[in-house]
Each structure stands twice: as C-alpha cells, then as structure tokens.
CSV table of C-alpha atoms (C1' of nucleotides) in Angstrom, one decimal:
chain,number,residue,atom,x,y,z
B,278,MET,CA,91.3,109.5,138.0
B,279,ASN,CA,94.6,110.8,136.3
B,280,MET,CA,95.2,114.5,137.1
B,281,ASN,CA,97.4,116.2,135.0
B,282,ASN,CA,99.1,119.6,134.7
B,283,SER,CA,95.8,121.3,133.1
B,284,GLU,CA,94.0,121.0,136.9
B,285,GLY,CA,94.8,119.6,139.5
B,286,LEU,CA,97.5,121.9,141.7
B,287,THR,CA,95.6,125.2,140.5
B,288,GLY,CA,92.4,123.8,141.3
B,289,GLN,CA,91.3,124.6,137.5
B,290,ALA,CA,88.4,122.7,136.1
B,291,GLY,CA,85.9,122.8,133.5
B,292,ASN,CA,86.2,125.2,130.5
B,293,GLU,CA,88.7,127.9,132.5
B,294,THR,CA,91.7,127.8,130.9
B,295,SER,CA,95.3,127.9,132.1
B,296,ASP,CA,98.6,130.1,131.3
B,297,LEU,CA,99.6,126.9,130.4
B,298,SER,CA,97.3,125.8,128.1
B,299,LYS,CA,97.0,129.0,126.3
B,300,ALA,CA,101.2,128.6,126.1
B,301,ARG,CA,100.6,125.3,124.3
B,302,LEU,CA,98.0,126.4,122.2
B,303,ARG,CA,100.0,129.1,120.7
B,304,ALA,CA,103.2,126.5,120.7
B,305,TRP,CA,100.8,124.3,118.1
B,306,LEU,CA,99.7,127.5,116.3
B,307,GLN,CA,103.1,128.3,115.8
B,308,ILE,CA,104.0,125.0,114.5
B,309,LEU,CA,101.4,124.9,112.0
B,310,LYS,CA,102.3,128.4,111.0
B,311,VAL,CA,106.0,127.1,110.2
B,312,SER,CA,105.0,123.9,108.9
B,313,ARG,CA,102.7,125.5,106.5
B,314,LYS,CA,105.4,128.0,105.4
B,315,ILE,CA,108.2,125.7,104.9
B,316,GLU,CA,105.4,122.8,103.1
B,317,GLY,CA,104.2,126.0,100.9
B,318,GLU,CA,108.2,126.5,100.1
B,319,LEU,CA,109.4,123.1,99.3
B,320,ARG,CA,106.2,122.0,97.2
B,321,GLU,CA,106.6,124.8,94.8
B,322,LYS,CA,110.8,124.3,94.6
B,323,MET,CA,109.9,120.6,94.4
B,324,ARG,CA,107.4,121.3,91.3
B,325,LEU,CA,109.8,123.9,89.6
B,326,GLU,CA,112.8,121.7,89.9
B,327,PHE,CA,111.3,118.4,89.5
B,328,GLY,CA,108.1,118.4,88.4
B,329,SER,CA,107.1,116.7,91.0
B,330,THR,CA,105.2,116.9,94.3
B,331,LEU,CA,106.0,116.3,98.2
B,332,PRO,CA,104.0,113.7,99.0
B,333,ARG,CA,105.6,111.4,95.8
B,334,PHE,CA,108.8,112.5,97.0
B,335,ASP,CA,108.1,111.2,100.8
B,336,VAL,CA,107.2,107.7,99.5
B,337,LEU,CA,110.1,107.6,97.3
B,338,ALA,CA,112.3,108.6,100.6
B,339,ALA,CA,110.4,106.2,102.6
B,340,LEU,CA,111.5,103.7,99.8
B,341,TYR,CA,114.9,104.4,99.5
B,342,ARG,CA,115.4,104.1,103.3
B,343,GLU,CA,114.2,100.2,102.6
B,344,ARG,CA,116.1,99.3,99.4
B,345,ASP,CA,114.0,95.7,99.7
B,346,GLY,CA,110.6,97.6,99.1
B,347,MET,CA,107.9,97.6,101.4
B,348,ARG,CA,104.7,96.8,101.7
B,349,MET,CA,101.8,99.1,101.5
B,350,SER,CA,100.6,98.9,105.2
B,351,GLU,CA,104.0,99.7,106.0
B,352,LEU,CA,104.5,102.7,103.7
B,353,SER,CA,101.1,104.0,104.9
B,354,LYS,CA,101.9,103.7,108.4
B,355,SER,CA,105.6,105.0,108.0
B,356,LEU,CA,104.1,107.9,106.3
B,357,MET,CA,101.5,108.8,108.7
B,358,VAL,CA,98.5,108.6,106.1
B,359,SER,CA,95.9,106.8,104.9
B,360,ASN,CA,95.9,103.3,103.1
B,361,GLY,CA,93.9,104.8,100.2
B,362,ASN,CA,95.8,107.6,100.1
B,363,VAL,CA,99.1,105.6,99.3
B,364,THR,CA,97.7,104.0,96.7
B,365,GLY,CA,97.5,106.8,94.4
B,366,ILE,CA,100.6,108.3,95.4
B,367,VAL,CA,102.0,105.0,94.4
B,368,ASP,CA,100.0,104.7,91.0
B,369,ARG,CA,101.6,107.9,89.5
B,370,LEU,CA,104.9,106.8,90.8
B,371,VAL,CA,104.7,103.4,88.5
B,372,ALA,CA,103.2,105.4,85.3
B,373,GLU,CA,106.3,107.3,85.5
B,374,GLY,CA,108.6,104.4,86.3
B,375,LEU,CA,110.2,105.3,89.2
B,376,ILE,CA,108.7,102.6,91.5
B,377,VAL,CA,107.5,98.9,90.9
B,378,ARG,CA,105.1,97.0,92.6
B,379,VAL,CA,106.3,93.2,93.0
B,380,PRO,CA,103.9,90.4,94.3
B,381,VAL,CA,104.8,88.6,97.5
B,382,GLU,CA,105.2,84.9,98.2
B,383,ASN,CA,102.6,82.9,99.9
B,384,ASP,CA,100.5,86.4,100.1
B,385,ARG,CA,98.7,87.2,97.4
B,386,ARG,CA,96.9,90.2,99.1
B,387,ALA,CA,99.9,91.9,99.6
B,388,SER,CA,102.6,93.7,97.5
B,389,ILE,CA,105.8,95.0,98.2
B,390,VAL,CA,106.4,98.5,96.3
B,391,ARG,CA,110.2,99.6,95.4
B,392,LEU,CA,112.6,101.7,93.6
B,393,THR,CA,113.0,100.9,90.1
B,394,LYS,CA,117.1,101.9,89.4
B,395,GLU,CA,115.6,105.1,87.8
B,396,GLY,CA,114.0,106.1,90.7
B,397,GLU,CA,116.4,105.2,93.3
B,398,LYS,CA,118.8,107.6,90.7
B,399,ASP,CA,116.6,110.1,90.6
B,400,PHE,CA,115.5,110.5,94.6
B,401,ALA,CA,119.5,110.4,95.3
B,402,GLU,CA,119.9,113.4,93.0
B,403,ARG,CA,116.5,114.9,94.5
B,404,ALA,CA,117.6,114.5,97.9
B,405,LEU,CA,120.3,115.9,97.7
B,406,VAL,CA,118.7,119.5,96.4
B,407,HIS,CA,115.8,119.1,98.9
B,408,GLU,CA,118.1,119.1,101.6
B,409,SER,CA,119.5,122.3,100.6
B,410,TRP,CA,116.7,123.6,100.0
B,411,VAL,CA,115.5,122.8,103.7
B,412,SER,CA,119.2,124.0,105.2
B,413,GLU,CA,118.6,127.4,103.4
B,414,LEU,CA,115.2,127.3,104.5
B,415,PHE,CA,116.2,126.7,108.4
B,416,SER,CA,119.5,129.2,108.1
B,417,ASP,CA,118.6,130.9,111.2
B,418,LEU,CA,118.5,127.7,113.2
B,419,SER,CA,121.4,127.5,115.1
B,420,SER,CA,123.2,124.2,115.8
B,421,SER,CA,121.7,124.3,119.2
B,422,ASP,CA,118.6,125.2,118.2
B,423,ALA,CA,118.1,122.4,116.4
B,424,ASP,CA,118.6,120.0,119.1
B,425,ALA,CA,116.8,121.4,121.4
B,426,LEU,CA,113.5,121.8,118.7
B,427,ILE,CA,114.3,118.0,118.0
B,428,ARG,CA,114.1,117.0,121.6
B,429,ILE,CA,111.0,119.5,122.8
B,430,LEU,CA,109.2,118.1,119.8
B,431,ARG,CA,110.4,114.4,120.7
B,432,THR,CA,108.4,114.9,123.6
B,433,ILE,CA,105.3,115.9,122.3
B,434,SER,CA,105.8,112.5,119.8
B,435,HIS,CA,106.0,110.0,122.2
B,436,HIS,CA,103.0,111.1,124.1
B,437,ASN,CA,100.4,110.0,122.0
B,438,GLU,CA,102.4,107.2,120.4
B,439,ALA,CA,100.8,104.9,118.4
B,440,PRO,CA,99.6,102.2,120.9
B,441,HIS,CA,101.1,99.2,121.1
B,442,ASP,CA,100.2,96.0,118.7
Q,260,MET,CA,127.5,136.9,97.7
Q,261,ASN,CA,126.6,135.9,100.6
Q,262,MET,CA,127.7,133.2,102.8
Q,263,ASN,CA,126.1,131.5,105.0
Q,264,ASN,CA,126.5,129.1,108.4
Q,265,SER,CA,126.0,126.0,105.8
Q,266,GLU,CA,129.4,126.7,103.5
Q,267,GLY,CA,131.6,129.4,104.2
Q,268,LEU,CA,133.9,128.6,107.6
Q,269,THR,CA,133.7,125.3,106.8
Q,270,GLY,CA,135.0,125.3,102.9
Q,271,GLN,CA,132.0,122.9,102.2
Q,272,ALA,CA,130.2,123.8,99.0
Q,273,GLY,CA,127.6,122.0,96.5
Q,274,ASN,CA,126.5,119.1,97.4
Q,275,GLU,CA,128.1,117.8,100.7
Q,276,THR,CA,125.8,118.1,102.9
Q,277,SER,CA,127.5,119.2,107.0
Q,278,ASP,CA,126.0,118.2,110.1
Q,279,LEU,CA,124.4,121.7,110.7
Q,280,SER,CA,122.2,120.6,107.5
Q,281,LYS,CA,121.6,117.3,108.4
Q,282,ALA,CA,120.6,118.5,112.0
Q,283,ARG,CA,118.0,121.2,110.0
Q,284,LEU,CA,116.5,118.3,107.9
Q,285,ARG,CA,116.0,116.5,111.1
Q,286,ALA,CA,114.7,119.0,113.0
Q,287,TRP,CA,112.5,119.8,109.4
Q,288,LEU,CA,111.0,116.2,109.7
Q,289,GLN,CA,110.3,116.2,113.8
Q,290,ILE,CA,107.7,119.1,113.1
Q,291,LEU,CA,106.4,117.2,110.2
Q,292,LYS,CA,105.9,114.3,112.3
Q,293,VAL,CA,104.5,116.0,115.1
Q,294,SER,CA,102.3,118.4,112.7
Q,295,ARG,CA,101.0,115.4,111.1
Q,296,LYS,CA,100.1,113.6,114.4
Q,297,ILE,CA,98.2,116.4,116.2
Q,298,GLU,CA,96.5,117.4,112.9
Q,299,GLY,CA,95.0,113.9,112.5
Q,300,GLU,CA,94.3,113.9,116.0
Q,301,LEU,CA,92.5,117.0,115.6
Q,302,ARG,CA,90.7,116.1,112.5
Q,303,GLU,CA,88.9,112.7,114.4
Q,304,LYS,CA,88.0,115.0,117.5
Q,305,MET,CA,86.6,117.7,115.5
Q,306,ARG,CA,84.7,115.4,113.6
Q,307,LEU,CA,83.5,113.0,115.6
Q,308,GLU,CA,82.8,115.9,118.5
Q,309,PHE,CA,81.1,118.6,116.1
Q,310,GLY,CA,80.9,116.7,112.9
Q,311,SER,CA,83.3,119.8,111.0
Q,312,THR,CA,86.6,119.9,109.9
Q,313,LEU,CA,90.0,121.9,110.3
Q,314,PRO,CA,89.9,124.3,107.7
Q,315,ARG,CA,86.7,125.3,108.2
Q,316,PHE,CA,87.4,125.6,112.2
Q,317,ASP,CA,90.3,127.8,110.7
Q,318,VAL,CA,87.9,130.1,108.8
Q,319,LEU,CA,85.9,130.8,112.1
Q,320,ALA,CA,88.9,131.1,114.3
Q,321,ALA,CA,90.1,134.0,111.9
Q,322,LEU,CA,86.9,135.7,111.6
Q,323,TYR,CA,86.1,135.4,115.6
Q,324,ARG,CA,89.5,137.5,115.8
Q,325,GLU,CA,88.0,139.8,113.5
Q,326,ARG,CA,84.7,140.5,114.1
Q,327,ASP,CA,83.8,143.1,111.5
Q,328,GLY,CA,84.8,140.7,109.0
Q,329,MET,CA,87.4,140.1,106.4
Q,330,ARG,CA,87.7,139.9,102.6
Q,331,MET,CA,88.6,137.1,101.2
Q,332,SER,CA,91.9,137.4,100.3
Q,333,GLU,CA,92.5,138.6,103.9
Q,334,LEU,CA,91.3,135.0,105.0
Q,335,SER,CA,93.5,133.3,102.3
Q,336,LYS,CA,96.6,135.1,103.0
Q,337,SER,CA,96.0,134.9,106.9
Q,338,LEU,CA,95.5,131.5,106.6
Q,339,MET,CA,98.2,130.8,104.3
Q,340,VAL,CA,96.5,129.0,101.6
Q,341,SER,CA,95.5,129.8,98.0
Q,342,ASN,CA,92.0,132.3,97.1
Q,343,GLY,CA,90.3,129.6,95.1
Q,344,ASN,CA,90.9,127.1,98.4
Q,345,VAL,CA,89.0,129.6,101.0
Q,346,THR,CA,86.0,130.2,98.5
Q,347,GLY,CA,84.9,126.3,98.9
Q,348,ILE,CA,85.4,126.3,102.6
Q,349,VAL,CA,83.5,129.8,102.4
Q,350,ASP,CA,80.7,128.3,100.6
Q,351,ARG,CA,80.2,125.4,103.0
Q,352,LEU,CA,79.9,127.2,106.0
Q,353,VAL,CA,78.0,130.0,104.3
Q,354,ALA,CA,75.8,126.8,103.9
Q,355,GLU,CA,76.1,125.9,107.3
Q,356,GLY,CA,74.8,128.8,108.4
Q,357,LEU,CA,77.9,130.3,110.4
Q,358,ILE,CA,78.9,133.0,108.0
Q,359,VAL,CA,77.6,135.2,105.7
Q,360,ARG,CA,79.5,137.2,102.7
Q,361,VAL,CA,78.5,141.4,102.9
Q,362,PRO,CA,78.8,143.0,99.5
Q,363,VAL,CA,81.6,146.0,99.9
Q,364,GLU,CA,80.5,149.5,99.6
Q,365,ASN,CA,81.8,150.9,96.5
Q,366,ASP,CA,83.8,147.3,95.3
Q,367,ARG,CA,81.6,144.9,93.7
Q,368,ARG,CA,84.3,142.8,92.9
Q,369,ALA,CA,84.9,142.3,97.0
Q,370,SER,CA,82.6,140.8,99.3
Q,371,ILE,CA,83.1,140.6,103.2
Q,372,VAL,CA,83.0,137.6,105.1
Q,373,ARG,CA,81.7,137.7,108.6
Q,374,LEU,CA,80.2,135.1,111.7
Q,375,THR,CA,76.7,135.0,112.4
Q,376,LYS,CA,75.5,134.8,115.6
Q,377,GLU,CA,75.1,131.6,115.2
Q,378,GLY,CA,78.8,130.7,114.0
Q,379,GLU,CA,80.1,133.2,116.8
Q,380,LYS,CA,78.0,131.1,119.4
Q,381,ASP,CA,79.4,127.5,117.9
Q,382,PHE,CA,82.9,128.4,117.4
Q,383,ALA,CA,83.6,130.1,120.8
Q,384,GLU,CA,82.3,126.9,122.1
Q,385,ARG,CA,84.3,124.5,119.8
Q,386,ALA,CA,87.3,126.8,120.7
Q,387,LEU,CA,87.3,126.1,124.3
Q,388,VAL,CA,87.2,122.2,123.5
Q,389,HIS,CA,89.9,122.5,120.8
Q,390,GLU,CA,91.8,124.1,123.4
Q,391,SER,CA,91.4,121.6,125.9
Q,392,TRP,CA,92.1,119.1,123.3
Q,393,VAL,CA,95.2,121.1,121.9
Q,394,SER,CA,96.8,121.1,126.0
Q,395,GLU,CA,95.7,117.3,126.2
Q,396,LEU,CA,97.8,116.2,123.5
Q,397,PHE,CA,100.9,119.0,124.5
Q,398,SER,CA,100.4,117.5,128.1
Q,399,ASP,CA,104.0,116.8,128.2
Q,400,LEU,CA,105.2,120.6,127.2
Q,401,SER,CA,106.3,122.6,130.3
Q,402,SER,CA,105.4,126.1,130.5
Q,403,SER,CA,109.4,126.7,130.1
Q,404,ASP,CA,109.4,124.5,126.9
Q,405,ALA,CA,106.5,126.2,125.3
Q,406,ASP,CA,108.2,129.4,125.8
Q,407,ALA,CA,111.6,127.9,124.0
Q,408,LEU,CA,109.5,126.1,121.2
Q,409,ILE,CA,108.2,129.1,120.2
Q,410,ARG,CA,111.0,131.3,120.3
Q,411,ILE,CA,112.9,128.9,118.1
Q,412,LEU,CA,109.9,128.5,115.7
Q,413,ARG,CA,109.4,132.4,115.3
Q,414,THR,CA,113.0,132.9,114.3
Q,415,ILE,CA,112.5,130.3,111.8
Q,416,SER,CA,109.0,131.8,110.5
Q,417,HIS,CA,110.9,135.2,110.3
Q,418,HIS,CA,113.2,134.1,108.0
Q,419,ASN,CA,111.2,133.4,105.1
Q,420,GLU,CA,108.6,136.3,106.0
Q,421,ALA,CA,106.1,137.1,102.8
Q,422,PRO,CA,108.1,140.1,100.7
Q,423,HIS,CA,106.8,143.5,101.8
Q,424,ASP,CA,103.8,144.8,99.5
N,90,DC,C1',85.5,159.6,78.3
N,91,DG,C1',87.7,155.3,76.6
N,92,DC,C1',90.5,151.6,77.4
N,93,DA,C1',95.2,149.3,79.1
N,94,DG,C1',96.3,147.5,83.3
N,95,DA,C1',95.5,145.9,88.0
N,96,DT,C1',92.8,144.0,91.7
N,97,DA,C1',89.5,140.6,93.7
N,98,DT,C1',87.2,136.7,93.3
N,99,DT,C1',85.3,132.4,91.2
N,100,DT,C1',85.9,128.3,88.6
N,101,DC,C1',88.4,124.6,87.1
N,102,DA,C1',91.1,120.4,86.7
N,103,DA,C1',94.2,117.5,88.9
N,104,DA,C1',96.3,115.8,92.7
N,105,DC,C1',96.1,115.1,97.8
N,106,DT,C1',93.7,113.3,101.8
N,107,DT,C1',89.9,110.9,104.6
N,108,DA,C1',86.9,107.5,106.4
N,109,DA,C1',84.2,103.7,104.8
N,110,DA,C1',83.1,100.6,101.6
N,111,DA,C1',84.2,96.7,99.0
N,112,DT,C1',87.5,93.0,97.1
N,113,DA,C1',90.2,89.5,97.3
N,114,DT,C1',92.8,86.5,100.3
N,115,DT,C1',94.4,83.8,104.6
N,116,DT,C1',93.7,81.7,109.1
N,117,DG,C1',91.9,80.0,113.0
N,118,DT,C1',88.5,76.8,114.6
N,119,DG,C1',85.3,73.6,115.3
X,60,DC,C1',87.3,70.7,105.1
X,61,DA,C1',84.1,74.7,106.2
X,62,DC,C1',84.0,79.1,106.8
X,63,DA,C1',83.7,83.0,110.0
X,64,DA,C1',87.2,86.1,111.6
X,65,DA,C1',91.1,88.6,110.2
X,66,DT,C1',93.9,91.3,107.1
X,67,DA,C1',95.8,93.7,102.7
X,68,DT,C1',94.3,96.3,99.6
X,69,DT,C1',92.0,99.0,96.5
X,70,DT,C1',87.8,102.0,95.4
X,71,DT,C1',84.4,105.3,96.4
X,72,DA,C1',82.2,110.1,97.2
X,73,DA,C1',83.6,113.9,100.0
X,74,DG,C1',86.3,117.9,100.7
X,75,DT,C1',90.8,120.3,100.3
X,76,DT,C1',94.2,122.0,98.3
X,77,DT,C1',97.1,124.2,94.8
X,78,DG,C1',97.9,126.9,90.7
X,79,DA,C1',96.2,128.6,86.6
X,80,DA,C1',92.5,130.8,83.5
X,81,DA,C1',88.2,133.2,83.7
X,82,DT,C1',85.6,137.0,85.3
X,83,DA,C1',84.2,141.0,86.9
X,84,DT,C1',84.9,145.4,88.8
X,85,DC,C1',88.3,149.4,89.5
X,86,DT,C1',91.8,152.6,88.6
X,87,DG,C1',94.1,155.6,86.3
X,88,DC,C1',96.4,157.7,82.0
X,89,DG,C1',95.6,160.0,77.7
DNA sequence: CGCAGATATTTCAAACTTAAAATATTTGTG
DNA sequence: CACAAATATTTTAAGTTTGAAATATCTGCG
C-alpha cells in the first residue's frame, strides 16, 4: 500500500490534518481566487470589446493552433470540457460565421470543425488584445516568478494526468 | 502616463508582444489548466461522495467561517459571484435544510443566511474529507513550493484588488 | 411629511456546464 | 453477412453563472 507525505513519517492518519495538508488547501484556495478574479476581468473585457465570451475565445484559440481543424472530441478533450458543452459553443460560433463544420471522409459519425477566413482574421486580432489584457492583469508578475509559477503548476498538472489510452 | 514592464525599457508598444508578456500568458493558461483539472476532480468527488456540488460547498464554507451568518450581498462578495447566483444556491441549500434565511432587524430588504445545526454538522464532515482530497491532488506540492505558490498568487491577487468603498 | 435616490435582494433571459441518455455510424467477431 | 460492442456526436434535464431589469425598502433632503 502506498504511503504519501500526508501520513507515514508523521504517523498521522485518518481525519487529523497536517500543516502540509493545510498549506496545500490554502494554495488551492488561492489558485481558485486568482482564477476567478482574472476570469471575471477577462470575461467583462471580452464582452465589452468584442461582444463575445471566454468559452468562444477558447474554442477559436484551439482551432487557431490546429489550422486543419479538429474533431468535436479532440476539441472537448483539449479544452477539458464535456462533449455536450462544445456542441453548444460550436453551434453559436457557426451561427456567427467564425467556424464551419466539415464532414469527415469515411466516417459519417464525425465532423471536423475549423476556422473560416473571417474567424481566423477575427481571432488573430482578439488574441493580441487578449494577451495584452493578461499581461496587464499580471503586471506584478516578474519573469522569474512567472517561470516559478509555471514550474510549480506543471508539477500539479502532471500528477493527475489523464490515464493513457 | 504610467509605463509598466511590458513596454518602456524595451521601447515596445502597441501590438508587439514581449517575452515577458508571453510568459505571463503561459502562466495564466497554466493556472486555468490546473484550476479546471482540480475543480473537475473535486466536483466529481463531491457528487459521488456527498450528492452535492462545489458551489454549495463554497457557500457552506463561507457560512461556517461566519457563524453568526452573512447577508446575501456579503456572501456574493466573499465568493466573488453575482447576487443573483447566490440566490439560487441559497434556495437549494434552504430546501436541503442546511441553512436558513433570518430576517434582519430594522431592514426588511435584507436577510441573513446562516447554517442550521445540521448544516454545521454536515459541513464539518465534508470539510475534512475535502481537505484530504485537495492534499491528495496536490501531493506533489512540497511545503516550500506551496509557500512560493501562495506568495506569487497573492501578488497577482493584490494587483487588481476591488477598489475601496 | 413626501419623495427622489440609494440599497438589498430577487427575477429573468441567455449562455455555459455537466452527466446521462439517445442517435447514428463504424468495427470486429463468429 | 449479421450483429454486438465500440465510437462520435447530439440531445436533454438540472444546475450554475452572468448582467440587467424589477421589486421592495430605506435614507436623507427639502
């Protein structure tokens, strides 16, 4: 049986919570706080400046990285949201003319979603402004702190990585 | 006019994006990634273990810290969500018998929300388990990294603090 | 007192989100 | 080939979330 840092050496077990456990909880709450605050700011800017939303921006961003398009399932996996969720966002972006659904050869269950010319142009503009917003919201974050933050968050990410296929 | 790190010294301006700006964007995307992954895990555990949800847990947690209860507006401010949002969550928690709405003396517009005995008992149990989930999900996070993470995130939080009243 | 503006909360419409069920299609196995 | 299982996506119901409008009440000023 596997023993991790939260018990074992200290002999702690059951419901008693260690200092380390509490520090991790504080870290999580702080992540949540920053994440909510920044998302709120970006949501408002996205709405006022572009009349759009963060989920739509996220879909456009994913498709901008994969210019040949992505399947719905790739999209939802990449964004870490449910399939059904992506269906709705994609419907709206199609209605706005920013993306299209293209049938897949030899598999009529699937479809590929990709940016239209207009979607590509719109996203390129929005992405620049978006980056400037983030940089401004993070303007107290030095280069070295940014690197440290990324490193630490990656160790957390990697821990609960989705199991292999 | 104020010049910050993202221009000024390098003479960069307008749409050109600096390395620092890109590092900050990567940091933000990593925060988002971790935040989504952990929230997803906690949401599932909360549902399977307690038949409940994260927003309800958050409300209970806020009320557990303020045993004398909070006004709706204090609650929504503390959770950084809209007033209308809290109304719905509170309605459901009242229906579950975990909290109650109490009228406020001398102000019939307002009401105070507080835990019932059952809500207090239930939350105390859930909080212990919740902390253990977080500690497990963050088990790769050392004590020193937790401290560094909290420090860095606080500098970001403080930057866009809500303006004073 | 009377009432305009401020304050506290709820309601509402639209969007986002999930988990589960439904639909459509493909694949593998006898 | 038949057809069960697997796969890709959409639909659905319930809940969460926002921003704006509506409601109710309070406060202060003339």
